[in-house]
Every structure is written in structure tokens, then in C-alpha cells.
Amino acid sequence: GKIEPMFPDFVAYLGSLGYIDYVTPCTAELARAVQNQIKDKNGVLMLGHGALTVGQNLKEAFQRTELIEESARILIAAKQFGDPRILSSKECEEIRNLDAEKYRMELIKKENNR
């Protein structure tokens, strides 16, 4: 399944995720699939393999991995109560354009570069 944005941190810090169907490990095919998906994204979910994230440094990539894991836990819990509330494209765009969110992301970047 896919992990869709359900809360502002996902939108602001991850953006959208790439998804790759199962590909044999350690192959050029998997490398190409990752390369194609990661171009404009901060993370990729690979069926049967797990998640891959990128960042300006190891700390930022690790934080994004933690956010994907937390999002998966929230999604599983939310599905136990029905259909989870997924943020619309419009809501995601509004979150990205908030001055407060832009400021918060600058603070996070400064902290990650320490």
C-alpha cells in the first residue's frame, strides 16, 4: 500500500514519496527504479525491501525515515477505525505555503546542519 499525507509534518518534511513494485535485490533494474523515483522526492518505498530516504545530511535522511515509520504506524491505527483522513492536494499546497511552516523548516535545516 501507499502512505498518503495525513498530517502537516508529512507534507512539509517529506513531500511526496515514490513507490516501486518488487524488483530483484542487487540488480541494475532496482538501481534504475530507485534513480527514477528519487529524482524529485525525499523518499521511496520499495515493495519487499523497505524505505530509502535522502537529505542534506545523514541526520535529515534518518529523520525522514523515522517520519515514514511513524506515518505507517498512524495509518495502521487509523484504518482500524475506518478510512483515514488523507490531506487533499489543495490542503498540502496550503501547508507548504504557510509562512510559519517555511520558518519551521528553516529552523530544522539549521539544526540539522550543526
Coordinates of C-alpha atoms in Angstrom, one line a residue, residues 4-113:
E4 CA -0.5 9.2 1.9
P5 CA -0.2 12.6 3.8
M6 CA -2.4 12.6 6.9
F7 CA -0.7 15.4 8.9
P8 CA 1.3 18.6 8.2
D9 CA 4.8 17.2 9.1
F10 CA 4.5 14.6 6.3
V11 CA 3.7 17.3 3.8
A12 CA 6.3 19.8 5.0
Y13 CA 9.2 17.4 5.7
L14 CA 8.7 14.5 3.3
G15 CA 6.6 15.9 0.4
S16 CA 5.5 13.0 -1.7
L17 CA 7.0 9.5 -1.7
G18 CA 8.0 7.4 -4.7
Y19 CA 6.8 3.8 -4.9
I20 CA 8.5 0.9 -6.6
D21 CA 6.9 -2.5 -7.2
Y22 CA 9.0 -5.5 -6.2
V23 CA 12.3 -5.7 -8.1
T24 CA 15.0 -8.3 -7.6
P25 CA 17.6 -7.1 -5.0
C26 CA 21.1 -6.0 -6.0
T27 CA 20.2 -5.5 -9.7
A28 CA 20.7 -2.7 -12.1
E29 CA 16.9 -2.8 -12.6
L30 CA 16.4 -1.9 -8.9
A31 CA 19.0 0.8 -9.1
R32 CA 17.3 2.4 -12.2
A33 CA 13.9 2.2 -10.5
V34 CA 15.2 4.0 -7.4
Q35 CA 17.0 6.6 -9.5
N36 CA 13.8 7.3 -11.5
Q37 CA 11.7 7.7 -8.3
I38 CA 14.0 9.6 -6.1
K39 CA 14.7 12.4 -8.6
D40 CA 12.2 14.9 -7.1
K41 CA 11.3 13.1 -3.8
N42 CA 12.8 12.8 -0.4
G43 CA 11.9 9.1 0.0
V44 CA 11.0 5.9 -1.9
L45 CA 9.1 2.9 -0.6
M46 CA 10.2 -0.3 -2.3
L47 CA 7.8 -3.3 -2.1
G48 CA 9.6 -6.1 -0.4
H49 CA 12.6 -4.1 0.5
G50 CA 11.6 -1.1 2.7
A51 CA 12.2 2.6 2.6
L52 CA 15.0 4.7 1.3
T53 CA 15.3 8.4 2.2
V54 CA 17.7 11.2 1.3
G55 CA 18.6 14.5 2.9
Q56 CA 21.2 17.2 3.1
N57 CA 23.0 15.0 5.6
L58 CA 22.6 11.7 7.4
K59 CA 20.6 13.3 10.3
E60 CA 18.0 14.7 7.9
A61 CA 17.7 11.4 6.0
F62 CA 17.3 9.5 9.3
Q63 CA 14.6 11.9 10.5
R64 CA 12.7 11.3 7.2
T65 CA 12.9 7.6 7.7
E66 CA 11.5 7.9 11.2
L67 CA 8.7 10.1 9.8
I68 CA 7.8 7.4 7.3
E69 CA 7.8 4.7 10.0
E70 CA 5.6 6.9 12.3
S71 CA 3.2 7.6 9.3
A72 CA 2.9 3.9 8.7
R73 CA 2.0 3.2 12.4
I74 CA -0.6 6.0 12.3
L75 CA -2.0 4.7 9.1
I76 CA -2.4 1.2 10.5
A77 CA -4.1 2.6 13.7
A78 CA -6.4 4.9 11.7
K79 CA -7.5 2.0 9.4
Q80 CA -8.8 0.2 12.5
F81 CA -11.4 2.9 12.9
G82 CA -12.4 3.2 9.2
D83 CA -10.9 5.2 6.4
P84 CA -8.1 7.5 7.4
R85 CA -8.4 11.2 6.6
I86 CA -5.9 12.0 3.8
L87 CA -5.0 15.6 3.1
S88 CA -6.0 16.8 -0.3
S89 CA -3.6 18.2 -2.8
K90 CA -5.0 21.7 -2.1
E91 CA -4.5 21.2 1.7
C92 CA -1.0 20.0 1.1
E93 CA -0.2 23.1 -1.0
E94 CA -1.7 25.4 1.6
I95 CA 0.5 23.8 4.3
R96 CA 3.6 24.2 2.1
N97 CA 2.8 27.8 1.6
L98 CA 2.3 28.7 5.2
D99 CA 4.8 31.3 6.4
A100 CA 5.0 29.5 9.8
E101 CA 5.8 26.2 8.1
K102 CA 8.5 27.8 5.9
Y103 CA 10.1 29.3 9.1
R104 CA 9.9 26.0 10.9
M105 CA 11.6 24.2 8.0
E106 CA 14.4 26.8 8.0
L107 CA 14.9 26.1 11.8
I108 CA 15.0 22.4 11.2
K109 CA 17.6 22.8 8.4
K110 CA 19.8 24.9 10.6
E111 CA 19.5 22.4 13.4
N112 CA 20.4 19.5 11.1
N113 CA 23.5 21.3 9.8

